[in-house]
mmCIF file of C-alpha atoms and ligand atoms in Angstrom:
data_model
loop_
_atom_site.group_PDB
_atom_site.id
_atom_site.type_symbol
_atom_site.label_atom_id
_atom_site.label_comp_id
_atom_site.label_asym_id
_atom_site.label_seq_id
_atom_site.Cartn_x
_atom_site.Cartn_y
_atom_site.Cartn_z
ATOM 1 C CA MET A 18 -80.780 60.597 -14.905
ATOM 2 C CA GLU A 19 -84.036 57.621 -16.092
ATOM 3 C CA GLN A 20 -81.268 56.279 -19.275
ATOM 4 C CA LEU A 21 -78.187 55.924 -16.229
ATOM 5 C CA ALA A 22 -81.274 54.195 -14.127
ATOM 6 C CA ALA A 23 -81.831 51.788 -16.646
ATOM 7 C CA LYS A 24 -78.192 51.542 -17.844
ATOM 8 C CA LEU A 25 -77.162 50.371 -14.151
ATOM 9 C CA GLU A 26 -79.926 47.899 -13.933
ATOM 10 C CA ASN A 27 -78.932 46.294 -16.285
ATOM 11 C CA TYR A 28 -75.367 46.319 -15.495
ATOM 12 C CA LYS A 29 -76.773 44.923 -11.295
ATOM 13 C CA LYS A 30 -78.203 41.886 -13.054
ATOM 14 C CA GLU A 31 -75.154 41.074 -14.938
ATOM 15 C CA ILE A 32 -73.169 41.550 -11.735
ATOM 16 C CA LEU A 33 -75.860 39.069 -9.764
ATOM 17 C CA GLY A 34 -76.169 37.107 -12.178
ATOM 18 C CA PHE A 35 -71.804 36.333 -12.604
ATOM 19 C CA THR A 36 -70.332 33.109 -11.221
ATOM 20 C CA PRO A 37 -66.244 33.373 -11.295
ATOM 21 C CA GLN A 38 -64.583 29.978 -11.991
ATOM 22 C CA ASN A 39 -61.810 30.315 -10.677
ATOM 23 C CA ALA A 40 -59.284 33.406 -9.523
ATOM 24 C CA GLU A 41 -58.716 34.633 -13.528
ATOM 25 C CA ASP A 42 -62.183 35.243 -13.598
ATOM 26 C CA VAL A 43 -62.160 37.437 -10.556
ATOM 27 C CA GLU A 44 -59.200 39.500 -11.797
ATOM 28 C CA ALA A 45 -61.246 40.358 -15.387
ATOM 29 C CA PHE A 46 -64.292 40.622 -12.807
ATOM 30 C CA ARG A 47 -62.205 43.563 -10.848
ATOM 31 C CA ILE A 48 -60.383 44.621 -14.545
ATOM 32 C CA LYS A 49 -63.824 45.334 -16.437
ATOM 33 C CA TYR A 50 -65.622 47.081 -13.441
ATOM 34 C CA LEU A 51 -62.982 47.797 -11.205
ATOM 35 C CA GLY A 52 -60.668 48.792 -13.328
ATOM 36 C CA THR A 53 -58.837 52.755 -14.619
ATOM 37 C CA LYS A 54 -60.777 52.409 -17.680
ATOM 38 C CA GLY A 55 -63.334 50.107 -16.003
ATOM 39 C CA LEU A 56 -66.995 50.644 -16.255
ATOM 40 C CA VAL A 57 -67.341 52.023 -12.375
ATOM 41 C CA LYS A 58 -64.887 55.018 -14.030
ATOM 42 C CA ASN A 59 -66.252 55.644 -16.941
ATOM 43 C CA LEU A 60 -69.984 55.675 -15.292
ATOM 44 C CA MET A 61 -68.079 58.439 -13.781
ATOM 45 C CA GLY A 62 -66.807 60.502 -16.300
ATOM 46 C CA GLU A 63 -70.449 60.942 -18.301
ATOM 47 C CA MET A 64 -72.014 62.274 -14.614
ATOM 48 C CA LYS A 65 -70.767 64.909 -16.601
ATOM 49 C CA GLN A 66 -73.782 65.119 -19.446
ATOM 50 C CA VAL A 67 -76.408 64.838 -16.586
ATOM 51 C CA PRO A 68 -78.190 67.978 -16.175
ATOM 52 C CA ALA A 69 -76.893 70.212 -13.153
ATOM 53 C CA GLU A 70 -80.148 69.423 -11.720
ATOM 54 C CA GLN A 71 -80.296 65.687 -11.241
ATOM 55 C CA LYS A 72 -76.373 65.683 -10.591
ATOM 56 C CA ARG A 73 -77.560 64.573 -7.012
ATOM 57 C CA ALA A 74 -79.626 61.802 -7.449
ATOM 58 C CA ALA A 75 -77.526 60.019 -10.297
ATOM 59 C CA GLY A 76 -74.520 60.461 -8.538
ATOM 60 C CA GLN A 77 -76.582 58.327 -4.990
ATOM 61 C CA LEU A 78 -77.623 56.248 -7.877
ATOM 62 C CA LEU A 79 -73.695 55.958 -9.318
ATOM 63 C CA ASN A 80 -72.885 55.469 -5.691
ATOM 64 C CA GLU A 81 -74.779 52.377 -4.440
ATOM 65 C CA PHE A 82 -73.752 50.815 -7.798
ATOM 66 C CA LYS A 83 -70.054 50.925 -7.424
ATOM 67 C CA LEU A 84 -70.652 49.844 -3.367
ATOM 68 C CA LEU A 85 -72.170 46.829 -5.220
ATOM 69 C CA VAL A 86 -69.885 46.137 -7.199
ATOM 70 C CA GLU A 87 -67.397 46.316 -4.764
ATOM 71 C CA GLU A 88 -69.083 44.164 -2.247
ATOM 72 C CA ARG A 89 -69.351 41.434 -5.343
ATOM 73 C CA PHE A 90 -65.661 41.831 -5.939
ATOM 74 C CA GLN A 91 -64.619 41.288 -2.361
ATOM 75 C CA SER A 92 -66.571 38.342 -1.820
ATOM 76 C CA PHE A 93 -64.934 37.174 -4.724
ATOM 77 C CA ALA A 94 -61.575 37.606 -3.976
ATOM 78 C CA LEU A 95 -62.295 35.572 -0.503
ATOM 79 C CA LEU A 96 -63.238 32.705 -2.615
ATOM 80 C CA SER A 97 -60.388 33.159 -5.135
ATOM 81 C CA ASN A 98 -57.468 32.559 -1.882
ATOM 82 C CA THR A 99 -58.505 29.284 -1.812
ATOM 83 C CA ALA A 100 -57.028 28.136 -4.696
ATOM 84 C CA SER A 101 -59.530 25.658 -6.997
ATOM 85 C CA ALA A 102 -62.279 26.044 -4.577
ATOM 86 C CA THR A 103 -65.241 26.700 -6.286
ATOM 87 C CA ILE A 104 -66.906 29.826 -5.671
ATOM 88 C CA GLY A 105 -70.991 29.953 -5.846
ATOM 89 C CA ASN A 106 -73.392 32.923 -5.272
ATOM 90 C CA THR A 107 -72.194 32.839 -1.521
ATOM 91 C CA ASP A 108 -70.897 34.635 1.263
ATOM 92 C CA TRP A 109 -68.394 33.040 2.354
ATOM 93 C CA SER A 110 -68.354 35.034 5.651
ATOM 94 C CA LEU A 111 -71.886 33.454 7.261
ATOM 95 C CA PRO A 112 -71.262 31.170 10.095
ATOM 96 C CA GLY A 113 -71.780 27.289 8.958
ATOM 97 C CA ASN A 114 -74.562 25.221 9.488
ATOM 98 C CA SER A 115 -74.540 23.797 12.804
ATOM 99 C CA LEU A 116 -74.106 19.682 13.137
ATOM 100 C CA PRO A 117 -76.617 18.046 15.149
ATOM 101 C CA ILE A 118 -75.424 17.069 19.139
ATOM 102 C CA GLY A 119 -74.872 13.121 19.358
ATOM 103 C CA THR A 120 -77.280 11.213 21.324
ATOM 104 C CA LEU A 121 -75.462 8.736 24.061
ATOM 105 C CA HIS A 122 -76.276 4.615 22.784
ATOM 106 C CA PRO A 123 -78.525 2.747 24.880
ATOM 107 C CA LEU A 124 -75.891 0.439 26.074
ATOM 108 C CA SER A 125 -74.063 3.950 27.684
ATOM 109 C CA VAL A 126 -77.207 5.177 29.028
ATOM 110 C CA VAL A 127 -77.887 1.232 30.541
ATOM 111 C CA ARG A 128 -74.528 0.746 31.920
ATOM 112 C CA HIS A 129 -74.461 4.707 33.401
ATOM 113 C CA GLN A 130 -77.563 3.549 35.706
ATOM 114 C CA ILE A 131 -76.782 0.288 36.007
ATOM 115 C CA ILE A 132 -72.899 1.611 37.610
ATOM 116 C CA THR A 133 -74.093 4.334 39.350
ATOM 117 C CA ILE A 134 -76.927 1.969 41.181
ATOM 118 C CA PHE A 135 -73.621 -0.062 42.727
ATOM 119 C CA GLN A 136 -71.701 2.976 43.603
ATOM 120 C CA ARG A 137 -74.105 3.713 46.008
ATOM 121 C CA LEU A 138 -73.665 0.817 48.172
ATOM 122 C CA GLY A 139 -70.230 1.267 47.713
ATOM 123 C CA PHE A 140 -68.829 0.120 44.809
ATOM 124 C CA ALA A 141 -65.990 1.125 43.138
ATOM 125 C CA VAL A 142 -65.105 0.770 39.210
ATOM 126 C CA ALA A 143 -63.094 -1.553 37.918
ATOM 127 C CA GLU A 144 -61.581 -2.289 34.448
ATOM 128 C CA GLY A 145 -59.438 -5.044 32.717
ATOM 129 C CA PRO A 146 -58.363 -5.886 28.765
ATOM 130 C CA GLU A 147 -60.575 -7.486 25.968
ATOM 131 C CA ILE A 148 -58.023 -9.118 25.045
ATOM 132 C CA GLU A 149 -56.943 -11.906 26.767
ATOM 133 C CA ASP A 150 -54.813 -14.861 27.904
ATOM 134 C CA ASP A 151 -56.291 -18.109 29.005
ATOM 135 C CA TRP A 152 -55.539 -17.748 32.920
ATOM 136 C CA HIS A 153 -57.311 -14.671 33.328
ATOM 137 C CA ASN A 154 -59.955 -15.638 31.563
ATOM 138 C CA PHE A 155 -60.746 -19.772 32.326
ATOM 139 C CA GLY A 156 -57.862 -21.236 34.488
ATOM 140 C CA ALA A 157 -57.779 -18.629 37.843
ATOM 141 C CA MET A 158 -61.234 -18.640 37.299
ATOM 142 C CA ASN A 159 -61.416 -22.140 38.353
ATOM 143 C CA LEU A 160 -61.960 -23.583 34.815
ATOM 144 C CA PRO A 161 -58.374 -25.647 34.023
ATOM 145 C CA GLU A 162 -57.772 -26.959 30.392
ATOM 146 C CA ASP A 163 -60.427 -29.637 30.243
ATOM 147 C CA HIS A 164 -62.713 -28.534 32.135
ATOM 148 C CA PRO A 165 -66.014 -28.881 29.927
ATOM 149 C CA ALA A 166 -67.380 -25.373 30.921
ATOM 150 C CA ARG A 167 -65.470 -23.809 28.486
ATOM 151 C CA ASP A 168 -67.968 -24.930 25.953
ATOM 152 C CA MET A 169 -70.661 -23.034 27.277
ATOM 153 C CA GLN A 170 -68.591 -19.957 25.489
ATOM 154 C CA ASP A 171 -67.180 -20.087 21.955
ATOM 155 C CA THR A 172 -63.458 -18.551 22.845
ATOM 156 C CA PHE A 173 -62.256 -16.377 19.883
ATOM 157 C CA TYR A 174 -58.663 -17.482 19.991
ATOM 158 C CA ILE A 175 -56.121 -14.220 18.582
ATOM 159 C CA HIS A 176 -54.534 -16.013 15.462
ATOM 160 C CA GLN A 177 -51.256 -14.481 15.744
ATOM 161 C CA ASN A 178 -51.073 -16.316 18.920
ATOM 162 C CA PRO A 179 -53.234 -18.803 20.628
ATOM 163 C CA ALA A 180 -52.275 -18.115 24.179
ATOM 164 C CA TRP A 181 -54.408 -15.266 23.287
ATOM 165 C CA LEU A 182 -58.243 -15.184 23.740
ATOM 166 C CA LEU A 183 -61.266 -12.526 23.546
ATOM 167 C CA ARG A 184 -62.590 -12.415 27.041
ATOM 168 C CA THR A 185 -65.909 -14.481 26.966
ATOM 169 C CA HIS A 186 -66.797 -13.190 30.250
ATOM 170 C CA THR A 187 -66.262 -10.141 32.384
ATOM 171 C CA SER A 188 -65.038 -12.523 34.983
ATOM 172 C CA SER A 189 -61.670 -12.496 33.680
ATOM 173 C CA VAL A 190 -61.519 -9.044 34.968
ATOM 174 C CA GLN A 191 -62.340 -10.456 39.303
ATOM 175 C CA ALA A 192 -58.801 -12.278 38.171
ATOM 176 C CA ARG A 193 -56.545 -8.629 37.813
ATOM 177 C CA VAL A 194 -58.809 -6.962 40.757
ATOM 178 C CA MET A 195 -57.637 -10.188 43.043
ATOM 179 C CA GLU A 196 -54.306 -9.944 41.438
ATOM 180 C CA GLN A 197 -53.496 -6.404 42.437
ATOM 181 C CA GLN A 198 -55.555 -5.785 45.450
ATOM 182 C CA LYS A 199 -55.998 -7.575 48.967
ATOM 183 C CA PRO A 200 -60.239 -7.625 50.438
ATOM 184 C CA PRO A 201 -61.930 -5.604 51.463
ATOM 185 C CA ILE A 202 -62.869 -5.993 47.501
ATOM 186 C CA ARG A 203 -65.534 -4.573 46.073
ATOM 187 C CA VAL A 204 -66.136 -4.217 41.986
ATOM 188 C CA ILE A 205 -68.200 -4.048 39.392
ATOM 189 C CA CYS A 206 -66.402 -3.920 35.671
ATOM 190 C CA PRO A 207 -68.770 -3.033 32.600
ATOM 191 C CA GLY A 208 -67.157 -4.339 29.254
ATOM 192 C CA ARG A 209 -67.325 -5.942 26.380
ATOM 193 C CA VAL A 210 -67.088 -10.236 25.706
ATOM 194 C CA TYR A 211 -66.657 -12.197 22.642
ATOM 195 C CA ARG A 212 -68.382 -15.330 21.671
ATOM 196 C CA ASN A 213 -67.833 -17.400 18.712
ATOM 197 C CA GLU A 214 -71.969 -17.463 18.015
ATOM 198 C CA THR A 215 -73.553 -16.969 14.929
ATOM 199 C CA ILE A 216 -75.502 -13.836 14.481
ATOM 200 C CA SER A 217 -79.509 -13.372 15.171
ATOM 201 C CA ALA A 218 -81.600 -10.992 16.744
ATOM 202 C CA ARG A 219 -81.117 -13.126 20.486
ATOM 203 C CA ALA A 220 -77.203 -13.640 20.074
ATOM 204 C CA HIS A 221 -74.630 -11.884 18.870
ATOM 205 C CA CYS A 222 -70.739 -12.273 18.367
ATOM 206 C CA PHE A 223 -70.109 -9.678 20.859
ATOM 207 C CA PHE A 224 -72.222 -8.133 23.845
ATOM 208 C CA HIS A 225 -71.245 -5.954 27.225
ATOM 209 C CA GLN A 226 -71.658 -6.874 30.955
ATOM 210 C CA VAL A 227 -70.656 -6.084 33.828
ATOM 211 C CA GLU A 228 -69.414 -8.046 37.138
ATOM 212 C CA GLY A 229 -69.833 -7.374 40.262
ATOM 213 C CA LEU A 230 -67.060 -8.741 43.040
ATOM 214 C CA TYR A 231 -67.516 -8.307 46.999
ATOM 215 C CA VAL A 232 -64.738 -10.182 49.213
ATOM 216 C CA ASP A 233 -64.353 -8.969 52.774
ATOM 217 C CA GLU A 234 -64.765 -11.396 55.803
ATOM 218 C CA ASN A 235 -68.087 -12.409 56.883
ATOM 219 C CA VAL A 236 -69.850 -12.104 53.736
ATOM 220 C CA SER A 237 -72.292 -14.211 53.376
ATOM 221 C CA PHE A 238 -75.492 -15.620 50.921
ATOM 222 C CA ALA A 239 -77.431 -13.106 52.144
ATOM 223 C CA ASP A 240 -75.840 -10.771 51.557
ATOM 224 C CA LEU A 241 -75.499 -11.317 48.072
ATOM 225 C CA LYS A 242 -79.536 -11.451 48.068
ATOM 226 C CA GLN A 243 -79.787 -8.283 49.388
ATOM 227 C CA THR A 244 -77.529 -6.680 47.360
ATOM 228 C CA LEU A 245 -79.286 -7.806 43.846
ATOM 229 C CA TYR A 246 -82.416 -6.799 45.461
ATOM 230 C CA TYR A 247 -81.601 -3.830 46.386
ATOM 231 C CA PHE A 248 -80.129 -3.365 42.605
ATOM 232 C CA VAL A 249 -83.436 -4.441 40.938
ATOM 233 C CA GLN A 250 -85.695 -2.474 42.939
ATOM 234 C CA GLU A 251 -83.585 0.397 41.783
ATOM 235 C CA MET A 252 -83.284 -0.113 38.261
ATOM 236 C CA PHE A 253 -86.489 -1.773 37.223
ATOM 237 C CA GLY A 254 -88.979 -0.277 40.375
ATOM 238 C CA LYS A 255 -90.682 -1.376 43.698
ATOM 239 C CA ASP A 256 -93.037 -3.929 42.398
ATOM 240 C CA THR A 257 -90.597 -6.256 39.897
ATOM 241 C CA LYS A 258 -90.103 -9.558 42.348
ATOM 242 C CA VAL A 259 -86.868 -11.750 41.787
ATOM 243 C CA ARG A 260 -86.507 -15.498 42.572
ATOM 244 C CA PHE A 261 -82.997 -17.256 43.096
ATOM 245 C CA ARG A 262 -83.017 -20.198 40.621
ATOM 246 C CA PRO A 263 -79.820 -23.095 42.259
ATOM 247 C CA SER A 264 -77.389 -23.104 39.214
ATOM 248 C CA TYR A 265 -73.593 -23.690 38.441
ATOM 249 C CA PHE A 266 -70.670 -21.728 37.728
ATOM 250 C CA PRO A 267 -67.326 -23.067 38.633
ATOM 251 C CA PHE A 268 -66.018 -20.327 39.671
ATOM 252 C CA THR A 269 -68.893 -19.946 41.989
ATOM 253 C CA GLU A 270 -70.121 -22.453 44.955
ATOM 254 C CA PRO A 271 -72.734 -22.247 45.569
ATOM 255 C CA SER A 272 -74.261 -20.701 42.496
ATOM 256 C CA ALA A 273 -77.729 -19.005 40.980
ATOM 257 C CA GLU A 274 -79.376 -17.452 38.573
ATOM 258 C CA MET A 275 -81.416 -14.679 39.236
ATOM 259 C CA ASP A 276 -85.041 -14.074 37.777
ATOM 260 C CA ILE A 277 -87.438 -11.085 37.777
ATOM 261 C CA SER A 278 -90.384 -11.193 37.208
ATOM 262 C CA CYS A 279 -91.061 -10.030 32.800
ATOM 263 C CA LEU A 280 -91.583 -6.376 33.098
ATOM 264 C CA ILE A 281 -92.712 -6.686 29.129
ATOM 265 C CA CYS A 282 -96.031 -8.776 30.265
ATOM 266 C CA GLY A 283 -96.457 -8.349 33.951
ATOM 267 C CA GLY A 284 -96.118 -11.517 34.816
ATOM 268 C CA LYS A 285 -98.577 -13.110 32.692
ATOM 269 C CA GLY A 286 -96.808 -14.180 30.262
ATOM 270 C CA CYS A 287 -95.769 -13.850 27.120
ATOM 271 C CA THR A 288 -92.431 -14.428 24.553
ATOM 272 C CA VAL A 289 -90.078 -12.586 26.104
ATOM 273 C CA CYS A 290 -90.525 -14.052 28.969
ATOM 274 C CA LYS A 291 -91.687 -17.228 27.063
ATOM 275 C CA HIS A 292 -94.812 -18.256 29.305
ATOM 276 C CA THR A 293 -93.307 -18.186 32.454
ATOM 277 C CA GLY A 294 -93.666 -14.970 33.901
ATOM 278 C CA TRP A 295 -90.047 -14.872 34.712
ATOM 279 C CA VAL A 296 -86.979 -13.328 32.921
ATOM 280 C CA GLU A 297 -83.827 -13.970 34.307
ATOM 281 C CA ILE A 298 -81.235 -11.427 34.234
ATOM 282 C CA LEU A 299 -77.739 -12.845 35.940
ATOM 283 C CA GLY A 300 -75.743 -15.874 36.932
ATOM 284 C CA SER A 301 -74.204 -15.101 40.912
ATOM 285 C CA GLY A 302 -72.900 -17.169 43.861
ATOM 286 C CA MET A 303 -70.385 -17.517 46.556
ATOM 287 C CA VAL A 304 -66.745 -17.267 45.435
ATOM 288 C CA HIS A 305 -65.350 -20.505 44.744
ATOM 289 C CA PRO A 306 -62.203 -21.143 47.784
ATOM 290 C CA LYS A 307 -60.574 -22.744 44.454
ATOM 291 C CA VAL A 308 -60.694 -18.654 43.132
ATOM 292 C CA LEU A 309 -59.580 -17.599 45.862
ATOM 293 C CA GLU A 310 -56.859 -19.204 46.448
ATOM 294 C CA ASN A 311 -55.632 -18.230 42.644
ATOM 295 C CA PHE A 312 -54.938 -15.006 44.482
ATOM 296 C CA GLN A 313 -53.533 -15.769 47.644
ATOM 297 C CA ILE A 314 -56.831 -14.965 49.983
ATOM 298 C CA ASP A 315 -57.334 -16.732 52.834
ATOM 299 C CA PRO A 316 -60.582 -18.582 52.031
ATOM 300 C CA ASN A 317 -60.813 -19.308 55.767
ATOM 301 C CA LYS A 318 -60.446 -16.186 56.301
ATOM 302 C CA TYR A 319 -61.923 -14.528 53.825
ATOM 303 C CA THR A 320 -65.907 -15.057 51.330
ATOM 304 C CA GLY A 321 -67.216 -13.187 49.050
ATOM 305 C CA PHE A 322 -70.102 -12.811 46.079
ATOM 306 C CA ALA A 323 -70.192 -12.621 42.359
ATOM 307 C CA PHE A 324 -72.528 -12.386 39.591
ATOM 308 C CA GLY A 325 -72.555 -11.237 36.249
ATOM 309 C CA MET A 326 -74.901 -10.170 33.931
ATOM 310 C CA GLY A 327 -75.458 -8.685 30.671
ATOM 311 C CA ILE A 328 -76.080 -5.113 29.723
ATOM 312 C CA GLU A 329 -78.271 -5.908 26.234
ATOM 313 C CA ARG A 330 -80.700 -8.011 28.613
ATOM 314 C CA ILE A 331 -81.414 -5.254 31.349
ATOM 315 C CA CYS A 332 -81.436 -3.215 28.468
ATOM 316 C CA GLN A 333 -83.980 -5.312 26.505
ATOM 317 C CA LEU A 334 -86.609 -4.918 29.635
ATOM 318 C CA LYS A 335 -86.039 -1.795 30.108
ATOM 319 C CA TYR A 336 -86.775 -0.708 26.769
ATOM 320 C CA ARG A 337 -88.054 -3.583 25.021
ATOM 321 C CA VAL A 338 -85.548 -3.797 22.700
ATOM 322 C CA ASN A 339 -86.210 -6.557 20.696
ATOM 323 C CA ASP A 340 -83.390 -7.637 18.271
ATOM 324 C CA LEU A 341 -79.430 -8.103 19.633
ATOM 325 C CA ARG A 342 -78.379 -6.767 16.144
ATOM 326 C CA LEU A 343 -79.662 -3.507 16.528
ATOM 327 C CA TYR A 344 -77.557 -2.407 18.780
ATOM 328 C CA SER A 345 -74.395 -2.261 16.466
ATOM 329 C CA GLN A 346 -76.435 -1.161 13.702
ATOM 330 C CA ASN A 347 -76.288 2.662 14.484
ATOM 331 C CA ASP A 348 -79.414 3.317 12.741
ATOM 332 C CA VAL A 349 -79.645 7.214 13.759
ATOM 333 C CA ARG A 350 -83.403 5.746 13.787
ATOM 334 C CA PHE A 351 -83.007 3.633 16.703
ATOM 335 C CA LEU A 352 -80.497 5.224 18.344
ATOM 336 C CA GLN A 353 -82.439 8.436 18.409
ATOM 337 C CA GLN A 354 -85.223 7.250 20.582
ATOM 338 C CA PHE A 355 -83.094 6.908 24.148
ATOM 339 C CA THR A 356 -82.131 10.878 23.453
ATOM 340 C CA ALA A 357 -84.664 11.215 27.505
ATOM 341 C CA ALA A 358 -83.317 8.231 28.971
ATOM 342 C CA LEU A 359 -80.617 10.105 31.353
HETATM 343 N N1 DAH B 8 -69.231 -15.108 33.591
HETATM 344 C C1 DAH B 8 -70.727 -16.159 33.735
HETATM 345 C C2 DAH B 8 -71.110 -15.689 32.424
HETATM 346 O O1 DAH B 8 -70.315 -14.599 31.809
HETATM 347 C C3 DAH B 8 -71.550 -15.606 34.689
HETATM 348 C C4 DAH B 8 -70.876 -14.911 36.067
HETATM 349 C C5 DAH B 8 -72.340 -16.353 36.659
HETATM 350 C C6 DAH B 8 -70.673 -13.946 36.595
HETATM 351 C C7 DAH B 8 -71.946 -15.949 38.506
HETATM 352 C C8 DAH B 8 -70.218 -14.223 38.097
HETATM 353 C C9 DAH B 8 -71.077 -15.097 38.711
HETATM 354 O O2 DAH B 8 -69.524 -13.533 38.558
HETATM 355 O O3 DAH B 8 -70.681 -15.394 40.153
HETATM 356 O O4 DAH B 8 -72.345 -16.460 31.544
#
């Protein structure tokens, strides 16, 4: 019994330490241990020499050993079916490691929040192409070819066809919508835009905007102000102040830029608000009559307002992101900070 037990211990060590490298190794293992002239058969034969009173215990030991060998062989055999797979000391039938679940990008989180707020006011979501033609991006928006305001936005043109460009603003979607739809129109248009800017903490060659367009009878500047005021309160909280400053955009008349009280310093003055206590978050105005006429909408009957805001800017104020490059570097240490945001 003792001799047998000691022998089996040695074989066990041998078997557990064995790592086949290929299908031939597995077959060699089978022949050596489980073949008709293999070790297990031999040991069974040796049972004859075991005294009768120890036969039971010895049989049990041998059986355990046989099971171990068979189990090992089966896991090797499973592996050798996958041809050249490296065969290690691994049970391949175990479930795999689950992959960690990703998180929403902060810009997606904020875009979603903006959409939800405007949807409550009855705005529908509209989208347009990122590769645009001159007409939808500029012409229809009242920027004729020689208009100096085109220089405000450095445009990427498509090499193969200079009639195409990467849209410089989501205002192009206003054109796409008015081409398809007649008033009443109430849409917001989220999307990516491109400008030929040198990449830095404060500028990037692509970023994201949300455009708004509301055209109907009797739409007034008061509607514009109240809509945007509601948005700010919902987005940034009830204590946030707003102010409108007269501005100029070719597609609106009159035009205004909207500032909110700086959330970073609470209005006391910091680098984000350039020590003014206010930060600009969007451009807006009453849709220019010429823009309406471009889509056969009668400006004597209909009026409208429009606005455009940068999602990165909103995100910066909400989550204090101070470098635009972080949004596209996809560093998981940055991205993982927004898991609880939605
Ligand atoms: N398109 C402008 C920009 O990219 C933003 C803008 C200003 C959009 C005024 C509008 C608007 O709809 O009315 O800078």
